Amino acid sequence: MNILQINSSARREASHSTRLATRLVQRLRDADPKATLTVRDLNNVPHPVLDEAALGALFTPADQRTPEQAARVALDDALIAEIQAADVVVLGVPMYNFGVPAPLKNWIDAISRAGVTFRYTENGPEGLLKGKKVYVALARGGKYRNTPADTQVPYLKIVLTFLGLTDVHFVYAEGLSMGPDAEQTAIASAYEQIEEAVAA
Ligand SMILES: Cc1cc2nc3c(=O)[nH]c(=O)nc-3n(C[C@H](O)[C@H](O)[C@H](O)COP(=O)(O)O)c2cc1C
């Protein structure tokens, strides 16, 4: 089993979402000690945004790209190869201003490639990243689960499903900014959810 862990918090040591993602990975490896692990921290090596130059590079046929365009596409290729090689993907996701962190959006933009990770057929879109499990560890200062203010979970469900990633488990740590007791309760609950998710 190949595990790919994607951390997207701007924080390193202090990040709850990264700690919970790491805990998820630990429990998966407890069950399968031979599992390999690739960790990509999106703040260690920021991935470039999908700007006009990047679009130009992506829409230029490979044999006509300038060296700069080829290098830009190669950055996305590396992320695509990583997720293609993974059997299990673990995402650490803080809530920032009701959305996902910008580096995670850049990662999603990089791995969403027509003809490679999804395609359109006569029957509509088809995701090509099939047969993988995804775990998402969410960290939030407030409590937004199952409310309209939670744009993260619906968005992630839509885009992951679009790419073929249909087996997705969410672990919530909420109320982390609501005082020490609430923080402890949230972390304990998240640990319980992790046990349920890996046992499912
Ligand atoms: C810039 C910023 C924006 C935030 N926006 C929200 C928000 O919209 N809703 C929320 O519940 N918490 C928000 N928080 C709190 C974080 O979600 C919380 O601190 C979480 O633990 C961050 O994830 P991390 O521990 O993995 O770094 C925000 C924190 C920061 C630093």
Short mmCIF file of C-alpha atoms and ligand atoms in Angstrom, two decimals:
data_model
loop_
_atom_site.label_atom_id
_atom_site.label_comp_id
_atom_site.label_asym_id
_atom_site.label_seq_id
_atom_site.Cartn_x
_atom_site.Cartn_y
_atom_site.Cartn_z
CA MET A 1 0.00 0.00 0.00
CA ASN A 2 1.30 3.45 -0.95
CA ILE A 3 0.12 6.32 1.24
CA LEU A 4 0.30 9.93 0.09
CA GLN A 5 -0.03 12.53 2.87
CA ILE A 6 -0.76 16.10 1.80
CA ASN A 7 -0.41 18.79 4.47
CA SER A 8 -1.88 22.20 3.71
CA SER A 9 -1.67 24.17 6.96
CA ALA A 10 0.53 27.26 6.95
CA ARG A 11 1.69 26.06 10.39
CA ARG A 12 4.18 23.31 10.90
CA GLU A 13 4.62 21.96 14.46
CA ALA A 14 1.47 23.62 15.79
CA SER A 15 -0.90 22.43 13.08
CA HIS A 16 -3.84 20.34 14.25
CA SER A 17 -4.76 19.22 10.73
CA THR A 18 -1.22 17.99 10.07
CA ARG A 19 -1.12 16.20 13.43
CA LEU A 20 -4.44 14.51 12.72
CA ALA A 21 -3.36 13.57 9.19
CA THR A 22 -0.16 12.12 10.68
CA ARG A 23 -2.21 10.19 13.23
CA LEU A 24 -4.37 8.80 10.42
CA VAL A 25 -1.24 7.69 8.57
CA GLN A 26 0.13 6.12 11.76
CA ARG A 27 -3.05 4.07 12.25
CA LEU A 28 -3.03 2.99 8.60
CA ARG A 29 0.59 1.89 8.96
CA ASP A 30 -0.21 0.05 12.19
CA ALA A 31 -2.63 -2.03 10.13
CA ASP A 32 -0.15 -2.40 7.25
CA PRO A 33 3.46 -2.01 8.47
CA LYS A 34 4.79 -2.48 4.94
CA ALA A 35 2.90 0.55 3.64
CA THR A 36 5.11 3.18 2.01
CA LEU A 37 4.60 6.87 2.75
CA THR A 38 5.14 10.01 0.70
CA VAL A 39 4.57 13.29 2.57
CA ARG A 40 4.06 16.50 0.65
CA ASP A 41 3.82 19.65 2.72
CA LEU A 42 2.34 22.26 0.41
CA ASN A 43 3.88 25.09 2.40
CA ASN A 44 7.41 23.69 2.29
CA VAL A 45 7.49 23.76 -1.49
CA PRO A 46 4.70 26.10 -2.65
CA HIS A 47 3.14 25.04 -5.92
CA PRO A 48 2.61 27.89 -8.42
CA VAL A 49 -0.88 29.22 -9.11
CA LEU A 50 -2.77 28.41 -12.28
CA ASP A 51 -2.07 31.71 -14.04
CA GLU A 52 -2.13 32.66 -17.72
CA ALA A 53 1.40 31.41 -18.34
CA ALA A 54 0.54 28.05 -16.77
CA LEU A 55 -2.63 27.72 -18.86
CA GLY A 56 -0.62 28.60 -21.95
CA ALA A 57 1.90 25.90 -21.12
CA LEU A 58 -0.77 23.28 -20.45
CA PHE A 59 -2.63 23.99 -23.69
CA THR A 60 0.50 23.98 -25.85
CA PRO A 61 1.25 20.53 -27.35
CA ALA A 62 4.20 18.94 -25.53
CA ASP A 63 6.48 18.99 -28.58
CA GLN A 64 5.91 22.72 -29.09
CA ARG A 65 6.49 23.92 -25.51
CA THR A 66 9.29 26.30 -24.65
CA PRO A 67 11.69 25.05 -21.96
CA GLU A 68 9.90 27.32 -19.45
CA GLN A 69 6.51 25.90 -20.44
CA ALA A 70 7.82 22.33 -20.24
CA ALA A 71 9.22 23.05 -16.77
CA ARG A 72 5.88 24.47 -15.60
CA VAL A 73 3.94 21.44 -16.85
CA ALA A 74 6.52 19.14 -15.27
CA LEU A 75 5.69 20.61 -11.85
CA ASP A 76 2.07 19.53 -12.26
CA ASP A 77 3.14 16.19 -13.77
CA ALA A 78 5.07 15.40 -10.58
CA LEU A 79 1.98 15.92 -8.40
CA ILE A 80 -0.17 13.87 -10.77
CA ALA A 81 2.36 11.01 -10.72
CA GLU A 82 2.35 11.10 -6.91
CA ILE A 83 -1.40 10.69 -6.60
CA GLN A 84 -1.56 8.14 -9.41
CA ALA A 85 0.95 6.02 -7.47
CA ALA A 86 -1.00 6.29 -4.21
CA ASP A 87 -3.47 3.72 -2.95
CA VAL A 88 -4.50 5.93 -0.03
CA VAL A 89 -4.48 9.72 0.15
CA VAL A 90 -4.56 11.56 3.49
CA LEU A 91 -5.27 15.28 3.38
CA GLY A 92 -4.69 17.67 6.29
CA VAL A 93 -7.02 20.63 5.76
CA PRO A 94 -7.42 23.72 7.97
CA MET A 95 -10.39 26.02 7.43
CA TYR A 96 -9.18 29.43 6.29
CA ASN A 97 -11.84 32.07 5.80
CA PHE A 98 -14.48 29.41 5.18
CA GLY A 99 -12.54 27.76 2.41
CA VAL A 100 -9.60 25.46 1.78
CA PRO A 101 -6.07 26.91 2.03
CA ALA A 102 -4.80 28.42 -1.22
CA PRO A 103 -1.93 25.90 -1.49
CA LEU A 104 -4.46 23.05 -1.41
CA LYS A 105 -6.45 24.75 -4.17
CA ASN A 106 -3.23 25.02 -6.18
CA TRP A 107 -2.62 21.29 -5.63
CA ILE A 108 -6.16 20.47 -6.80
CA ASP A 109 -5.66 22.67 -9.87
CA ALA A 110 -2.40 20.83 -10.58
CA ILE A 111 -3.81 17.30 -10.34
CA SER A 112 -7.02 18.07 -12.30
CA ARG A 113 -5.85 17.40 -15.87
CA ALA A 114 -8.27 16.58 -18.70
CA GLY A 115 -7.45 13.28 -20.34
CA VAL A 116 -5.21 12.24 -17.44
CA THR A 117 -7.13 12.42 -14.15
CA PHE A 118 -10.58 12.95 -15.68
CA ARG A 119 -12.16 12.84 -19.10
CA TYR A 120 -15.44 13.68 -20.72
CA THR A 121 -17.36 10.85 -22.34
CA GLU A 122 -20.72 10.63 -24.12
CA ASN A 123 -22.18 9.95 -20.68
CA GLY A 124 -20.53 12.93 -19.00
CA PRO A 125 -17.35 13.31 -16.97
CA GLU A 126 -15.41 10.27 -15.79
CA GLY A 127 -12.82 10.42 -13.00
CA LEU A 128 -9.65 8.50 -13.77
CA LEU A 129 -8.11 8.35 -10.26
CA LYS A 130 -9.97 5.19 -9.37
CA GLY A 131 -9.68 2.60 -6.63
CA LYS A 132 -8.13 4.84 -3.98
CA LYS A 133 -9.23 5.69 -0.45
CA VAL A 134 -9.12 9.27 0.76
CA TYR A 135 -9.10 10.50 4.35
CA VAL A 136 -9.51 14.21 5.08
CA ALA A 137 -8.53 15.62 8.50
CA LEU A 138 -10.32 18.95 8.97
CA ALA A 139 -9.27 21.54 11.58
CA ARG A 140 -11.48 24.52 12.38
CA GLY A 141 -11.58 27.27 14.97
CA GLY A 142 -15.38 27.29 14.96
CA LYS A 143 -18.10 24.68 14.41
CA TYR A 144 -19.56 24.46 10.93
CA ARG A 145 -20.17 20.78 10.30
CA ASN A 146 -23.36 20.23 8.27
CA THR A 147 -24.07 23.97 8.00
CA PRO A 148 -24.13 26.16 4.88
CA ALA A 149 -20.94 27.86 6.14
CA ASP A 150 -19.02 24.63 5.57
CA THR A 151 -17.96 25.11 1.97
CA GLN A 152 -15.00 22.79 2.41
CA VAL A 153 -16.67 19.40 2.63
CA PRO A 154 -19.14 19.91 -0.27
CA TYR A 155 -16.34 21.35 -2.43
CA LEU A 156 -13.91 18.53 -1.64
CA LYS A 157 -16.61 15.89 -2.20
CA ILE A 158 -17.45 17.36 -5.61
CA VAL A 159 -13.91 17.78 -6.89
CA LEU A 160 -12.61 14.47 -5.50
CA THR A 161 -15.58 12.57 -6.92
CA PHE A 162 -15.04 14.32 -10.27
CA LEU A 163 -11.51 12.90 -10.29
CA GLY A 164 -12.74 9.40 -9.47
CA LEU A 165 -11.96 9.58 -5.75
CA THR A 166 -15.31 8.41 -4.43
CA ASP A 167 -14.26 6.63 -1.22
CA VAL A 168 -13.72 9.67 1.03
CA HIS A 169 -13.80 9.78 4.85
CA PHE A 170 -13.89 13.09 6.71
CA VAL A 171 -12.55 13.58 10.25
CA TYR A 172 -13.59 16.82 11.96
CA ALA A 173 -11.74 18.73 14.67
CA GLU A 174 -14.02 21.69 15.33
CA GLY A 175 -14.18 24.42 17.94
CA LEU A 176 -10.40 24.54 18.27
CA SER A 177 -10.48 28.31 18.98
CA MET A 178 -13.32 28.08 21.52
CA GLY A 179 -11.18 27.62 24.62
CA PRO A 180 -8.93 24.89 26.02
CA ASP A 181 -11.77 22.55 27.02
CA ALA A 182 -13.40 22.77 23.61
CA GLU A 183 -10.01 22.21 21.99
CA GLN A 184 -9.37 19.06 24.02
CA THR A 185 -12.88 17.76 23.32
CA ALA A 186 -12.40 18.40 19.59
CA ILE A 187 -9.10 16.55 19.46
CA ALA A 188 -10.43 13.60 21.46
CA SER A 189 -13.43 13.41 19.14
CA ALA A 190 -11.19 13.57 16.07
CA TYR A 191 -9.09 10.69 17.42
CA GLU A 192 -12.27 8.63 17.84
CA GLN A 193 -13.35 9.50 14.31
CA ILE A 194 -9.94 8.38 13.04
CA GLU A 195 -10.41 4.97 14.66
CA GLU A 196 -13.85 4.66 13.07
CA ALA A 197 -12.56 5.80 9.67
CA VAL A 198 -9.63 3.37 9.50
CA ALA A 199 -11.85 0.51 10.71
CA ALA A 200 -14.50 1.23 8.03
C1 LIG B 1 -6.04 33.00 8.40
C2 LIG B 1 -6.98 32.13 9.19
C3 LIG B 1 -8.29 32.02 8.83
C4 LIG B 1 -9.16 31.21 9.56
N1 LIG B 1 -10.45 31.11 9.16
C5 LIG B 1 -11.29 30.31 9.86
C6 LIG B 1 -12.65 30.16 9.46
O1 LIG B 1 -13.11 30.71 8.47
N2 LIG B 1 -13.44 29.35 10.20
C7 LIG B 1 -12.97 28.67 11.28
O2 LIG B 1 -13.73 27.93 11.89
N3 LIG B 1 -11.69 28.79 11.68
C8 LIG B 1 -10.85 29.59 11.00
N4 LIG B 1 -9.55 29.70 11.39
C9 LIG B 1 -9.05 28.88 12.51
C10 LIG B 1 -8.35 27.64 11.97
O3 LIG B 1 -9.20 26.87 11.16
C11 LIG B 1 -7.84 26.78 13.12
O4 LIG B 1 -6.89 27.53 13.85
C12 LIG B 1 -7.21 25.49 12.63
O5 LIG B 1 -6.73 24.78 13.74
C13 LIG B 1 -6.07 25.78 11.66
O6 LIG B 1 -5.54 24.58 11.17
P1 LIG B 1 -4.12 24.04 11.65
O7 LIG B 1 -4.22 23.82 13.14
O8 LIG B 1 -3.93 22.79 10.90
O9 LIG B 1 -3.10 25.08 11.31
C14 LIG B 1 -8.68 30.51 10.68
C15 LIG B 1 -7.32 30.61 11.04
C16 LIG B 1 -6.48 31.41 10.31
C17 LIG B 1 -5.03 31.51 10.71
#
